[in-house]
Every structure is written in structure tokens, then in C-alpha cells.
Amino acid sequence: MTNIAPTHIGLIGAGHIGGAVARGLVKLGHRVTISNSRGPESLADLVAELGPNATAGTPAEAAEAGEFVVVSVPFKAYRDVPVAPLAGKIVIDTNNYYWERDGHFAELDAGETTVSGVLQAHLPESRVAKGFNHITAQSILTDGTPAGTPGRRALATASDFDDAAALVTALYDDFGYDTVVVGPLADSWRVERDRPAYVSVQNREELVANLALAERVLAA
Ligand SMILES: NC(=O)c1ccc[n+]([C@@H]2O[C@H](COP(=O)([O-])OP(=O)(O)OC[C@H]3O[C@@H](n4cnc5c(N)ncnc54)[C@H](OP(=O)(O)O)[C@@H]3O)[C@@H](O)[C@H]2O)c1
């Protein structure tokens, strides 16, 4: 019995993280529409692996199809995430900012906004929640354990919208993880790259402690 009843979820980005999340979603009984930058035909192998509950589409089609949508692209591509079809929807943002890959974004370097805050500003009619950003793609489908397991791994979310944080919490539990809600997106820097909570294997108490240790602006 899952927290989230079988539904249809869109994925924008179907690489390491998008692919792992899609595999987990299908395993949980959901339908998925996956998309990338190169077009649906380039996703034929992944769709075949995922089975009949998976289809490939364009990012706009994935956004349209999803009851909610997971965005998992290199951060620099966030402006390509379609705005109109995501209006009114919860969007789970797995993205991280790697200036080595993404180029420099001055407002992020200066600690004036957050990665997911940037996506929220791009999607003003959507409800963005951070999710799956501080666990490696390889671990998503292997580190989960049933609720109540001693030392169960915990993951963080953050959102300006309670229902979006609640959805990620329910989804994390379905994937086998406890949740710590960091707060609004303005606080989500605490779980961004290079902070103590980032990609650490930690239970709920350890995650809370690591979030508290985070420093706002990192040394260059
Ligand atoms: N890898 C990890 O363990 C990990 C863990 C946590 C968070 N993250 C973060 O999650 C995000 C995705 O990481 P990843 O490792 O999954 O990257 P990845 O393996 O490189 O996959 C990126 C995906 O995004 C698609 N994409 C790129 N530009 C796009 C665009 N303009 N429109 C639509 N789709 C586009 C790519 O499609 P094409 O291949 O067709 O270009 C690909 O499917 C990044 O922000 C990363 O920092 C990664």
C-alpha cells in the first residue's frame, strides 16, 4: 500500500536522476511520461525497460501529462522547462547548481537565492518543492527501507507550499525514506551542494543536525 495512489507523473529530464526516479515510480505502480532534450525517440530503450506504464514525450507533453512533474535537468537548462503546462501543478526539483557545468549565476554565488527558488521564479503559477537532490542516482533505488526501520535514511525537502512538501514527504516514504522539511525555498540552501547534509547518508536526527551546521555562503 503506497501513500500516493497510482497516478500519472511527468518527468522533464530522464538521465541519471530522472531515470532512477522513473524506475522507482513505475515500480510503485505509477504511469510516467518521460522527456529529455533530444526527443522521445531517443528514450526508446528506457521506455522499453520501464514497460507499458511508461511513454516518452516532449517536455511540454510530460508537463501536460503529469498530475505532478519531476524536473531533473542540468540547472542551466531551467529556462527551457515549459511554464504554461505546469501552471497549478506541483513540481519536484532535483536540480543542483554546479558552476563548473552550468556556468556562474551571480545570485547563487552571492547566496541571494536558491536553486529551487530560481525554478519557482521561472514557474510562478506552480508549486515547487525540492526533492531527491542530495542522494546519488545510484542510491535512490537501493537505500530505501520500510517505515520504522531503525536508522532509516532521511531526505530533505523544502517548499513555499505545504501541499508540495507533503507530496514529497509521501513520495519519499513510498521510496523508503524519512523526510525532514527544511522550510520554505529560501532555506533550501541548507541542503544544496557542499553543505554537510549534501549526499550524506543520514537518519532523520543526523539530517536535522547537518542542516543546522550549514553555512550560507561557501568559500570560493
Ligand atoms: N547524478 C546524481 O547523482 C544527482 C543527484 C542529485 C541531483 N542531481 C541533479 O539532478 C539534475 C539532473 O542530474 P542527472 O545526473 O540526472 O543529469 P544527466 O544524467 O545529465 O541527465 C540530464 C537529463 O536532462 C535532460 N535535459 C538536458 N537539457 C534539457 C532541456 N533543455 N530540456 C529537457 N531536458 C533536458 C537530458 O536530456 P538529453 O540527454 O537528451 O540532453 C537528460 O535526460 C542536475 O541538476 C543534477 O545536479 C544529480
JSON list of N, CA, C and O and ligand atoms in Angstrom, two decimals, residues 12-19 35-39 42-43 59 71-82 93-98 101-102 115 131-138 140 198-199, ligand 1:
[
{"chain": "A", "resi": 12, "resn": "ILE", "atom": "N", "xyz": [10.72, 15.70, -16.61]},
{"chain": "A", "resi": 12, "resn": "ILE", "atom": "CA", "xyz": [11.49, 16.53, -17.55]},
{"chain": "A", "resi": 12, "resn": "ILE", "atom": "C", "xyz": [12.95, 16.33, -17.20]},
{"chain": "A", "resi": 12, "resn": "ILE", "atom": "O", "xyz": [13.41, 16.77, -16.15]},
{"chain": "A", "resi": 13, "resn": "GLY", "atom": "N", "xyz": [13.64, 15.57, -18.06]},
{"chain": "A", "resi": 13, "resn": "GLY", "atom": "CA", "xyz": [14.96, 15.08, -17.74]},
{"chain": "A", "resi": 13, "resn": "GLY", "atom": "C", "xyz": [14.86, 13.63, -17.37]},
{"chain": "A", "resi": 13, "resn": "GLY", "atom": "O", "xyz": [14.12, 13.25, -16.45]},
{"chain": "A", "resi": 14, "resn": "ALA", "atom": "N", "xyz": [15.57, 12.79, -18.13]},
{"chain": "A", "resi": 14, "resn": "ALA", "atom": "CA", "xyz": [15.49, 11.33, -17.93]},
{"chain": "A", "resi": 14, "resn": "ALA", "atom": "C", "xyz": [16.89, 10.73, -17.93]},
{"chain": "A", "resi": 14, "resn": "ALA", "atom": "O", "xyz": [17.14, 9.68, -18.50]},
{"chain": "A", "resi": 15, "resn": "GLY", "atom": "N", "xyz": [17.80, 11.44, -17.28]},
{"chain": "A", "resi": 15, "resn": "GLY", "atom": "CA", "xyz": [19.18, 10.95, -17.18]},
{"chain": "A", "resi": 15, "resn": "GLY", "atom": "C", "xyz": [19.36, 10.12, -15.92]},
{"chain": "A", "resi": 15, "resn": "GLY", "atom": "O", "xyz": [18.52, 9.30, -15.58]},
{"chain": "A", "resi": 16, "resn": "HIS", "atom": "N", "xyz": [20.47, 10.36, -15.22]},
{"chain": "A", "resi": 16, "resn": "HIS", "atom": "CA", "xyz": [20.78, 9.54, -14.03]},
{"chain": "A", "resi": 16, "resn": "HIS", "atom": "C", "xyz": [19.66, 9.63, -13.00]},
{"chain": "A", "resi": 16, "resn": "HIS", "atom": "O", "xyz": [19.14, 8.61, -12.53]},
{"chain": "A", "resi": 17, "resn": "ILE", "atom": "N", "xyz": [19.31, 10.85, -12.61]},
{"chain": "A", "resi": 17, "resn": "ILE", "atom": "CA", "xyz": [18.30, 11.01, -11.56]},
{"chain": "A", "resi": 17, "resn": "ILE", "atom": "C", "xyz": [16.90, 10.78, -12.13]},
{"chain": "A", "resi": 17, "resn": "ILE", "atom": "O", "xyz": [16.10, 10.04, -11.55]},
{"chain": "A", "resi": 18, "resn": "GLY", "atom": "N", "xyz": [16.57, 11.43, -13.25]},
{"chain": "A", "resi": 18, "resn": "GLY", "atom": "CA", "xyz": [15.24, 11.25, -13.82]},
{"chain": "A", "resi": 18, "resn": "GLY", "atom": "C", "xyz": [14.96, 9.79, -14.13]},
{"chain": "A", "resi": 18, "resn": "GLY", "atom": "O", "xyz": [13.86, 9.28, -13.88]},
{"chain": "A", "resi": 19, "resn": "GLY", "atom": "N", "xyz": [15.97, 9.09, -14.65]},
{"chain": "A", "resi": 19, "resn": "GLY", "atom": "CA", "xyz": [15.80, 7.68, -14.96]},
{"chain": "A", "resi": 19, "resn": "GLY", "atom": "C", "xyz": [15.56, 6.84, -13.71]},
{"chain": "A", "resi": 19, "resn": "GLY", "atom": "O", "xyz": [14.68, 5.97, -13.68]},
{"chain": "A", "resi": 35, "resn": "SER", "atom": "N", "xyz": [10.79, 12.67, -20.60]},
{"chain": "A", "resi": 35, "resn": "SER", "atom": "CA", "xyz": [11.22, 13.55, -21.70]},
{"chain": "A", "resi": 35, "resn": "SER", "atom": "C", "xyz": [12.66, 13.98, -21.47]},
{"chain": "A", "resi": 35, "resn": "SER", "atom": "O", "xyz": [13.17, 13.90, -20.35]},
{"chain": "A", "resi": 36, "resn": "ASN", "atom": "N", "xyz": [13.27, 14.43, -22.55]},
{"chain": "A", "resi": 36, "resn": "ASN", "atom": "CA", "xyz": [14.66, 14.93, -22.46]},
{"chain": "A", "resi": 36, "resn": "ASN", "atom": "C", "xyz": [14.84, 16.02, -23.50]},
{"chain": "A", "resi": 36, "resn": "ASN", "atom": "O", "xyz": [13.85, 16.56, -24.02]},
{"chain": "A", "resi": 37, "resn": "SER", "atom": "N", "xyz": [16.07, 16.35, -23.82]},
{"chain": "A", "resi": 37, "resn": "SER", "atom": "CA", "xyz": [16.29, 17.43, -24.81]},
{"chain": "A", "resi": 37, "resn": "SER", "atom": "C", "xyz": [16.34, 16.91, -26.23]},
{"chain": "A", "resi": 37, "resn": "SER", "atom": "O", "xyz": [16.14, 17.67, -27.17]},
{"chain": "A", "resi": 38, "resn": "ARG", "atom": "N", "xyz": [16.60, 15.61, -26.40]},
{"chain": "A", "resi": 38, "resn": "ARG", "atom": "CA", "xyz": [16.85, 15.08, -27.75]},
{"chain": "A", "resi": 38, "resn": "ARG", "atom": "C", "xyz": [15.62, 14.51, -28.43]},
{"chain": "A", "resi": 38, "resn": "ARG", "atom": "O", "xyz": [15.67, 14.11, -29.58]},
{"chain": "A", "resi": 39, "resn": "GLY", "atom": "N", "xyz": [14.52, 14.42, -27.70]},
{"chain": "A", "resi": 39, "resn": "GLY", "atom": "CA", "xyz": [13.29, 13.94, -28.32]},
{"chain": "A", "resi": 39, "resn": "GLY", "atom": "C", "xyz": [12.91, 12.53, -27.89]},
{"chain": "A", "resi": 39, "resn": "GLY", "atom": "O", "xyz": [13.76, 11.74, -27.48]},
{"chain": "A", "resi": 42, "resn": "SER", "atom": "N", "xyz": [14.72, 9.13, -28.71]},
{"chain": "A", "resi": 42, "resn": "SER", "atom": "CA", "xyz": [15.99, 8.83, -28.04]},
{"chain": "A", "resi": 42, "resn": "SER", "atom": "C", "xyz": [15.77, 8.13, -26.70]},
{"chain": "A", "resi": 42, "resn": "SER", "atom": "O", "xyz": [16.72, 7.66, -26.07]},
{"chain": "A", "resi": 43, "resn": "LEU", "atom": "N", "xyz": [14.52, 8.06, -26.26]},
{"chain": "A", "resi": 43, "resn": "LEU", "atom": "CA", "xyz": [14.20, 7.42, -24.98]},
{"chain": "A", "resi": 43, "resn": "LEU", "atom": "C", "xyz": [13.60, 6.02, -25.16]},
{"chain": "A", "resi": 43, "resn": "LEU", "atom": "O", "xyz": [13.09, 5.44, -24.19]},
{"chain": "A", "resi": 59, "resn": "PRO", "atom": "N", "xyz": [9.17, 17.65, -23.45]},
{"chain": "A", "resi": 59, "resn": "PRO", "atom": "CA", "xyz": [8.99, 18.23, -22.11]},
{"chain": "A", "resi": 59, "resn": "PRO", "atom": "C", "xyz": [7.59, 18.81, -21.91]},
{"chain": "A", "resi": 59, "resn": "PRO", "atom": "O", "xyz": [6.99, 18.64, -20.84]},
{"chain": "A", "resi": 71, "resn": "VAL", "atom": "N", "xyz": [11.37, 17.65, -12.26]},
{"chain": "A", "resi": 71, "resn": "VAL", "atom": "CA", "xyz": [12.33, 18.33, -13.14]},
{"chain": "A", "resi": 71, "resn": "VAL", "atom": "C", "xyz": [13.73, 17.90, -12.72]},
{"chain": "A", "resi": 71, "resn": "VAL", "atom": "O", "xyz": [14.14, 18.10, -11.57]},
{"chain": "A", "resi": 72, "resn": "SER", "atom": "N", "xyz": [14.46, 17.31, -13.66]},
{"chain": "A", "resi": 72, "resn": "SER", "atom": "CA", "xyz": [15.77, 16.75, -13.35]},
{"chain": "A", "resi": 72, "resn": "SER", "atom": "C", "xyz": [16.70, 16.97, -14.53]},
{"chain": "A", "resi": 72, "resn": "SER", "atom": "O", "xyz": [17.05, 16.04, -15.27]},
{"chain": "A", "resi": 73, "resn": "VAL", "atom": "N", "xyz": [17.05, 18.23, -14.72]},
{"chain": "A", "resi": 73, "resn": "VAL", "atom": "CA", "xyz": [17.91, 18.63, -15.84]},
{"chain": "A", "resi": 73, "resn": "VAL", "atom": "C", "xyz": [19.13, 19.35, -15.28]},
{"chain": "A", "resi": 73, "resn": "VAL", "atom": "O", "xyz": [19.12, 19.77, -14.12]},
{"chain": "A", "resi": 74, "resn": "PRO", "atom": "N", "xyz": [20.18, 19.51, -16.09]},
{"chain": "A", "resi": 74, "resn": "PRO", "atom": "CA", "xyz": [21.27, 20.36, -15.61]},
{"chain": "A", "resi": 74, "resn": "PRO", "atom": "C", "xyz": [20.68, 21.75, -15.27]},
{"chain": "A", "resi": 74, "resn": "PRO", "atom": "O", "xyz": [19.90, 22.30, -16.05]},
{"chain": "A", "resi": 75, "resn": "PHE", "atom": "N", "xyz": [21.07, 22.31, -14.12]},
{"chain": "A", "resi": 75, "resn": "PHE", "atom": "CA", "xyz": [20.43, 23.53, -13.65]},
{"chain": "A", "resi": 75, "resn": "PHE", "atom": "C", "xyz": [20.35, 24.60, -14.75]},
{"chain": "A", "resi": 75, "resn": "PHE", "atom": "O", "xyz": [19.32, 25.28, -14.90]},
{"chain": "A", "resi": 76, "resn": "LYS", "atom": "N", "xyz": [21.41, 24.74, -15.54]},
{"chain": "A", "resi": 76, "resn": "LYS", "atom": "CA", "xyz": [21.45, 25.81, -16.53]},
{"chain": "A", "resi": 76, "resn": "LYS", "atom": "C", "xyz": [20.31, 25.72, -17.55]},
{"chain": "A", "resi": 76, "resn": "LYS", "atom": "O", "xyz": [19.99, 26.71, -18.22]},
{"chain": "A", "resi": 77, "resn": "ALA", "atom": "N", "xyz": [19.68, 24.56, -17.65]},
{"chain": "A", "resi": 77, "resn": "ALA", "atom": "CA", "xyz": [18.59, 24.37, -18.62]},
{"chain": "A", "resi": 77, "resn": "ALA", "atom": "C", "xyz": [17.23, 24.73, -18.03]},
{"chain": "A", "resi": 77, "resn": "ALA", "atom": "O", "xyz": [16.20, 24.53, -18.69]},
{"chain": "A", "resi": 78, "resn": "TYR", "atom": "N", "xyz": [17.21, 25.31, -16.83]},
{"chain": "A", "resi": 78, "resn": "TYR", "atom": "CA", "xyz": [15.90, 25.50, -16.17]},
{"chain": "A", "resi": 78, "resn": "TYR", "atom": "C", "xyz": [14.97, 26.40, -16.99]},
{"chain": "A", "resi": 78, "resn": "TYR", "atom": "O", "xyz": [13.75, 26.26, -16.92]},
{"chain": "A", "resi": 79, "resn": "ARG", "atom": "N", "xyz": [15.54, 27.32, -17.77]},
{"chain": "A", "resi": 79, "resn": "ARG", "atom": "CA", "xyz": [14.67, 28.24, -18.54]},
{"chain": "A", "resi": 79, "resn": "ARG", "atom": "C", "xyz": [13.90, 27.49, -19.64]},
{"chain": "A", "resi": 79, "resn": "ARG", "atom": "O", "xyz": [12.93, 28.01, -20.16]},
{"chain": "A", "resi": 80, "resn": "ASP", "atom": "N", "xyz": [14.35, 26.30, -20.00]},
{"chain": "A", "resi": 80, "resn": "ASP", "atom": "CA", "xyz": [13.65, 25.50, -21.02]},
{"chain": "A", "resi": 80, "resn": "ASP", "atom": "C", "xyz": [12.46, 24.74, -20.44]},
{"chain": "A", "resi": 80, "resn": "ASP", "atom": "O", "xyz": [11.68, 24.15, -21.20]},
{"chain": "A", "resi": 81, "resn": "VAL", "atom": "N", "xyz": [12.34, 24.71, -19.12]},
{"chain": "A", "resi": 81, "resn": "VAL", "atom": "CA", "xyz": [11.20, 23.99, -18.52]},
{"chain": "A", "resi": 81, "resn": "VAL", "atom": "C", "xyz": [9.92, 24.73, -18.89]},
{"chain": "A", "resi": 81, "resn": "VAL", "atom": "O", "xyz": [9.81, 25.94, -18.64]},
{"chain": "A", "resi": 82, "resn": "PRO", "atom": "N", "xyz": [8.97, 24.04, -19.53]},
{"chain": "A", "resi": 82, "resn": "PRO", "atom": "CA", "xyz": [7.78, 24.75, -20.03]},
{"chain": "A", "resi": 82, "resn": "PRO", "atom": "C", "xyz": [6.93, 25.30, -18.89]},
{"chain": "A", "resi": 82, "resn": "PRO", "atom": "O", "xyz": [6.68, 24.60, -17.90]},
{"chain": "A", "resi": 93, "resn": "ASP", "atom": "N", "xyz": [11.77, 19.48, -7.77]},
{"chain": "A", "resi": 93, "resn": "ASP", "atom": "CA", "xyz": [13.02, 19.94, -8.38]},
{"chain": "A", "resi": 93, "resn": "ASP", "atom": "C", "xyz": [14.20, 19.20, -7.79]},
{"chain": "A", "resi": 93, "resn": "ASP", "atom": "O", "xyz": [14.53, 19.38, -6.62]},
{"chain": "A", "resi": 94, "resn": "THR", "atom": "N", "xyz": [14.84, 18.37, -8.61]},
{"chain": "A", "resi": 94, "resn": "THR", "atom": "CA", "xyz": [16.01, 17.62, -8.13]},
{"chain": "A", "resi": 94, "resn": "THR", "atom": "C", "xyz": [17.31, 18.36, -8.39]},
{"chain": "A", "resi": 94, "resn": "THR", "atom": "O", "xyz": [18.39, 17.87, -8.06]},
{"chain": "A", "resi": 95, "resn": "ASN", "atom": "N", "xyz": [17.23, 19.53, -8.99]},
{"chain": "A", "resi": 95, "resn": "ASN", "atom": "CA", "xyz": [18.43, 20.14, -9.55]},
{"chain": "A", "resi": 95, "resn": "ASN", "atom": "C", "xyz": [19.41, 20.66, -8.50]},
{"chain": "A", "resi": 95, "resn": "ASN", "atom": "O", "xyz": [19.03, 21.11, -7.43]},
{"chain": "A", "resi": 96, "resn": "ASN", "atom": "N", "xyz": [20.66, 20.64, -8.90]},
{"chain": "A", "resi": 96, "resn": "ASN", "atom": "CA", "xyz": [21.74, 21.27, -8.14]},
{"chain": "A", "resi": 96, "resn": "ASN", "atom": "C", "xyz": [22.52, 22.18, -9.07]},
{"chain": "A", "resi": 96, "resn": "ASN", "atom": "O", "xyz": [22.50, 22.01, -10.29]},
{"chain": "A", "resi": 97, "resn": "TYR", "atom": "N", "xyz": [23.18, 23.14, -8.46]},
{"chain": "A", "resi": 97, "resn": "TYR", "atom": "CA", "xyz": [23.97, 24.13, -9.21]},
{"chain": "A", "resi": 97, "resn": "TYR", "atom": "C", "xyz": [25.44, 23.75, -9.14]},
{"chain": "A", "resi": 97, "resn": "TYR", "atom": "O", "xyz": [26.03, 23.72, -8.06]},
{"chain": "A", "resi": 98, "resn": "TYR", "atom": "N", "xyz": [25.97, 23.40, -10.31]},
{"chain": "A", "resi": 98, "resn": "TYR", "atom": "CA", "xyz": [27.41, 23.16, -10.43]},
{"chain": "A", "resi": 98, "resn": "TYR", "atom": "C", "xyz": [27.94, 24.19, -11.41]},
{"chain": "A", "resi": 98, "resn": "TYR", "atom": "O", "xyz": [27.73, 24.05, -12.63]},
{"chain": "A", "resi": 101, "resn": "ARG", "atom": "N", "xyz": [29.68, 23.11, -14.50]},
{"chain": "A", "resi": 101, "resn": "ARG", "atom": "CA", "xyz": [28.84, 22.58, -15.58]},
{"chain": "A", "resi": 101, "resn": "ARG", "atom": "C", "xyz": [27.88, 23.65, -16.10]},
{"chain": "A", "resi": 101, "resn": "ARG", "atom": "O", "xyz": [27.63, 23.73, -17.31]},
{"chain": "A", "resi": 102, "resn": "ASP", "atom": "N", "xyz": [27.33, 24.43, -15.19]},
{"chain": "A", "resi": 102, "resn": "ASP", "atom": "CA", "xyz": [26.22, 25.33, -15.51]},
{"chain": "A", "resi": 102, "resn": "ASP", "atom": "C", "xyz": [26.65, 26.74, -15.87]},
{"chain": "A", "resi": 102, "resn": "ASP", "atom": "O", "xyz": [25.83, 27.53, -16.35]},
{"chain": "A", "resi": 115, "resn": "VAL", "atom": "N", "xyz": [18.69, 27.39, -5.62]},
{"chain": "A", "resi": 115, "resn": "VAL", "atom": "CA", "xyz": [18.47, 26.69, -6.90]},
{"chain": "A", "resi": 115, "resn": "VAL", "atom": "C", "xyz": [16.98, 26.52, -7.16]},
{"chain": "A", "resi": 115, "resn": "VAL", "atom": "O", "xyz": [16.47, 26.86, -8.24]},
{"chain": "A", "resi": 131, "resn": "GLY", "atom": "N", "xyz": [13.42, 18.03, -4.10]},
{"chain": "A", "resi": 131, "resn": "GLY", "atom": "CA", "xyz": [13.34, 16.60, -3.83]},
{"chain": "A", "resi": 131, "resn": "GLY", "atom": "C", "xyz": [14.44, 15.83, -4.52]},
{"chain": "A", "resi": 131, "resn": "GLY", "atom": "O", "xyz": [14.84, 16.18, -5.64]},
{"chain": "A", "resi": 132, "resn": "PHE", "atom": "N", "xyz": [14.93, 14.80, -3.87]},
{"chain": "A", "resi": 132, "resn": "PHE", "atom": "CA", "xyz": [15.92, 13.89, -4.45]},
{"chain": "A", "resi": 132, "resn": "PHE", "atom": "C", "xyz": [17.19, 14.61, -4.91]},
{"chain": "A", "resi": 132, "resn": "PHE", "atom": "O", "xyz": [17.89, 14.11, -5.79]},
{"chain": "A", "resi": 133, "resn": "ASN", "atom": "N", "xyz": [17.51, 15.77, -4.34]},
{"chain": "A", "resi": 133, "resn": "ASN", "atom": "CA", "xyz": [18.70, 16.48, -4.83]},
{"chain": "A", "resi": 133, "resn": "ASN", "atom": "C", "xyz": [19.97, 16.08, -4.08]},
{"chain": "A", "resi": 133, "resn": "ASN", "atom": "O", "xyz": [21.07, 16.38, -4.55]},
{"chain": "A", "resi": 134, "resn": "HIS", "atom": "N", "xyz": [19.81, 15.45, -2.89]},
{"chain": "A", "resi": 134, "resn": "HIS", "atom": "CA", "xyz": [21.03, 15.16, -2.12]},
{"chain": "A", "resi": 134, "resn": "HIS", "atom": "C", "xyz": [21.19, 13.67, -1.84]},
{"chain": "A", "resi": 134, "resn": "HIS", "atom": "O", "xyz": [21.63, 13.26, -0.78]},
{"chain": "A", "resi": 135, "resn": "ILE", "atom": "N", "xyz": [20.82, 12.91, -2.86]},
{"chain": "A", "resi": 135, "resn": "ILE", "atom": "CA", "xyz": [21.08, 11.46, -2.85]},
{"chain": "A", "resi": 135, "resn": "ILE", "atom": "C", "xyz": [21.57, 11.12, -4.24]},
{"chain": "A", "resi": 135, "resn": "ILE", "atom": "O", "xyz": [21.06, 11.66, -5.24]},
{"chain": "A", "resi": 136, "resn": "THR", "atom": "N", "xyz": [22.55, 10.24, -4.34]},
{"chain": "A", "resi": 136, "resn": "THR", "atom": "CA", "xyz": [23.06, 9.92, -5.67]},
{"chain": "A", "resi": 136, "resn": "THR", "atom": "C", "xyz": [22.05, 9.07, -6.43]},
{"chain": "A", "resi": 136, "resn": "THR", "atom": "O", "xyz": [21.26, 8.33, -5.83]},
{"chain": "A", "resi": 137, "resn": "ALA", "atom": "N", "xyz": [22.12, 9.17, -7.73]},
{"chain": "A", "resi": 137, "resn": "ALA", "atom": "CA", "xyz": [21.20, 8.40, -8.57]},
{"chain": "A", "resi": 137, "resn": "ALA", "atom": "C", "xyz": [21.32, 6.90, -8.27]},
{"chain": "A", "resi": 137, "resn": "ALA", "atom": "O", "xyz": [20.32, 6.18, -8.26]},
{"chain": "A", "resi": 138, "resn": "GLN", "atom": "N", "xyz": [22.54, 6.44, -8.03]},
{"chain": "A", "resi": 138, "resn": "GLN", "atom": "CA", "xyz": [22.75, 5.00, -7.78]},
{"chain": "A", "resi": 138, "resn": "GLN", "atom": "C", "xyz": [22.06, 4.54, -6.51]},
{"chain": "A", "resi": 138, "resn": "GLN", "atom": "O", "xyz": [21.72, 3.37, -6.37]},
{"chain": "A", "resi": 140, "resn": "ILE", "atom": "N", "xyz": [19.21, 5.86, -5.00]},
{"chain": "A", "resi": 140, "resn": "ILE", "atom": "CA", "xyz": [17.77, 6.12, -4.84]},
{"chain": "A", "resi": 140, "resn": "ILE", "atom": "C", "xyz": [16.97, 4.83, -4.71]},
{"chain": "A", "resi": 140, "resn": "ILE", "atom": "O", "xyz": [16.08, 4.72, -3.86]},
{"chain": "A", "resi": 198, "resn": "TYR", "atom": "N", "xyz": [24.54, 17.37, 2.31]},
{"chain": "A", "resi": 198, "resn": "TYR", "atom": "CA", "xyz": [24.51, 17.05, 0.88]},
{"chain": "A", "resi": 198, "resn": "TYR", "atom": "C", "xyz": [25.12, 15.67, 0.62]},
{"chain": "A", "resi": 198, "resn": "TYR", "atom": "O", "xyz": [26.30, 15.45, 0.88]},
{"chain": "A", "resi": 199, "resn": "VAL", "atom": "N", "xyz": [24.31, 14.76, 0.12]},
{"chain": "A", "resi": 199, "resn": "VAL", "atom": "CA", "xyz": [24.74, 13.42, -0.28]},
{"chain": "A", "resi": 199, "resn": "VAL", "atom": "C", "xyz": [25.29, 12.60, 0.90]},
{"chain": "A", "resi": 199, "resn": "VAL", "atom": "O", "xyz": [25.89, 11.55, 0.71]},
{"chain": "B", "resi": 1, "resn": "LIG", "atom": "N1", "xyz": [23.52, 12.33, -10.78]},
{"chain": "B", "resi": 1, "resn": "LIG", "atom": "C1", "xyz": [23.21, 12.42, -9.50]},
{"chain": "B", "resi": 1, "resn": "LIG", "atom": "O1", "xyz": [23.56, 11.51, -8.69]},
{"chain": "B", "resi": 1, "resn": "LIG", "atom": "C2", "xyz": [22.42, 13.60, -8.98]},
{"chain": "B", "resi": 1, "resn": "LIG", "atom": "C3", "xyz": [21.96, 13.54, -7.67]},
{"chain": "B", "resi": 1, "resn": "LIG", "atom": "C4", "xyz": [21.12, 14.54, -7.20]},
{"chain": "B", "resi": 1, "resn": "LIG", "atom": "C5", "xyz": [20.78, 15.62, -8.02]},
{"chain": "B", "resi": 1, "resn": "LIG", "atom": "N2", "xyz": [21.30, 15.69, -9.28]},
{"chain": "B", "resi": 1, "resn": "LIG", "atom": "C6", "xyz": [20.93, 16.88, -10.09]},
{"chain": "B", "resi": 1, "resn": "LIG", "atom": "O2", "xyz": [19.79, 16.49, -10.86]},
{"chain": "B", "resi": 1, "resn": "LIG", "atom": "C7", "xyz": [19.86, 17.12, -12.15]},
{"chain": "B", "resi": 1, "resn": "LIG", "atom": "C8", "xyz": [19.95, 16.03, -13.21]},
{"chain": "B", "resi": 1, "resn": "LIG", "atom": "O3", "xyz": [21.14, 15.29, -12.96]},
{"chain": "B", "resi": 1, "resn": "LIG", "atom": "P1", "xyz": [21.48, 13.96, -13.78]},
{"chain": "B", "resi": 1, "resn": "LIG", "atom": "O4", "xyz": [22.70, 13.40, -13.15]},
{"chain": "B", "resi": 1, "resn": "LIG", "atom": "O5", "xyz": [20.26, 13.14, -13.91]},
{"chain": "B", "resi": 1, "resn": "LIG", "atom": "O6", "xyz": [21.88, 14.58, -15.19]},
{"chain": "B", "resi": 1, "resn": "LIG", "atom": "P2", "xyz": [22.02, 13.80, -16.58]},
{"chain": "B", "resi": 1, "resn": "LIG", "atom": "O7", "xyz": [22.26, 12.36, -16.34]},
{"chain": "B", "resi": 1, "resn": "LIG", "atom": "O8", "xyz": [23.00, 14.58, -17.38]},
{"chain": "B", "resi": 1, "resn": "LIG", "atom": "O9", "xyz": [20.56, 13.95, -17.22]},
{"chain": "B", "resi": 1, "resn": "LIG", "atom": "C9", "xyz": [20.06, 15.20, -17.57]},
{"chain": "B", "resi": 1, "resn": "LIG", "atom": "C10", "xyz": [18.76, 15.00, -18.29]},
{"chain": "B", "resi": 1, "resn": "LIG", "atom": "O10", "xyz": [18.23, 16.31, -18.57]},
{"chain": "B", "resi": 1, "resn": "LIG", "atom": "C11", "xyz": [17.89, 16.33, -19.96]},
{"chain": "B", "resi": 1, "resn": "LIG", "atom": "N3", "xyz": [17.98, 17.69, -20.45]},
{"chain": "B", "resi": 1, "resn": "LIG", "atom": "C12", "xyz": [19.09, 18.45, -20.61]},
{"chain": "B", "resi": 1, "resn": "LIG", "atom": "N4", "xyz": [18.75, 19.66, -21.10]},
{"chain": "B", "resi": 1, "resn": "LIG", "atom": "C13", "xyz": [17.40, 19.64, -21.24]},
{"chain": "B", "resi": 1, "resn": "LIG", "atom": "C14", "xyz": [16.47, 20.56, -21.73]},
{"chain": "B", "resi": 1, "resn": "LIG", "atom": "N5", "xyz": [16.86, 21.79, -22.13]},
{"chain": "B", "resi": 1, "resn": "LIG", "atom": "N6", "xyz": [15.15, 20.21, -21.78]},
{"chain": "B", "resi": 1, "resn": "LIG", "atom": "C15", "xyz": [14.76, 18.98, -21.38]},
{"chain": "B", "resi": 1, "resn": "LIG", "atom": "N7", "xyz": [15.61, 18.05, -20.89]},
{"chain": "B", "resi": 1, "resn": "LIG", "atom": "C16", "xyz": [16.91, 18.38, -20.84]},
{"chain": "B", "resi": 1, "resn": "LIG", "atom": "C17", "xyz": [18.89, 15.43, -20.62]},
{"chain": "B", "resi": 1, "resn": "LIG", "atom": "O11", "xyz": [18.42, 15.06, -21.88]},
{"chain": "B", "resi": 1, "resn": "LIG", "atom": "P3", "xyz": [19.44, 14.79, -23.10]},
{"chain": "B", "resi": 1, "resn": "LIG", "atom": "O12", "xyz": [20.31, 13.65, -22.65]},
{"chain": "B", "resi": 1, "resn": "LIG", "atom": "O13", "xyz": [18.55, 14.46, -24.24]},
{"chain": "B", "resi": 1, "resn": "LIG", "atom": "O14", "xyz": [20.21, 16.06, -23.29]},
{"chain": "B", "resi": 1, "resn": "LIG", "atom": "C18", "xyz": [18.90, 14.27, -19.62]},
{"chain": "B", "resi": 1, "resn": "LIG", "atom": "O15", "xyz": [17.80, 13.42, -19.83]},
{"chain": "B", "resi": 1, "resn": "LIG", "atom": "C19", "xyz": [21.12, 18.01, -12.13]},
{"chain": "B", "resi": 1, "resn": "LIG", "atom": "O16", "xyz": [20.74, 19.32, -11.76]},
{"chain": "B", "resi": 1, "resn": "LIG", "atom": "C20", "xyz": [21.98, 17.35, -11.06]},
{"chain": "B", "resi": 1, "resn": "LIG", "atom": "O17", "xyz": [22.90, 18.26, -10.49]},
{"chain": "B", "resi": 1, "resn": "LIG", "atom": "C21", "xyz": [22.10, 14.69, -9.78]}
]
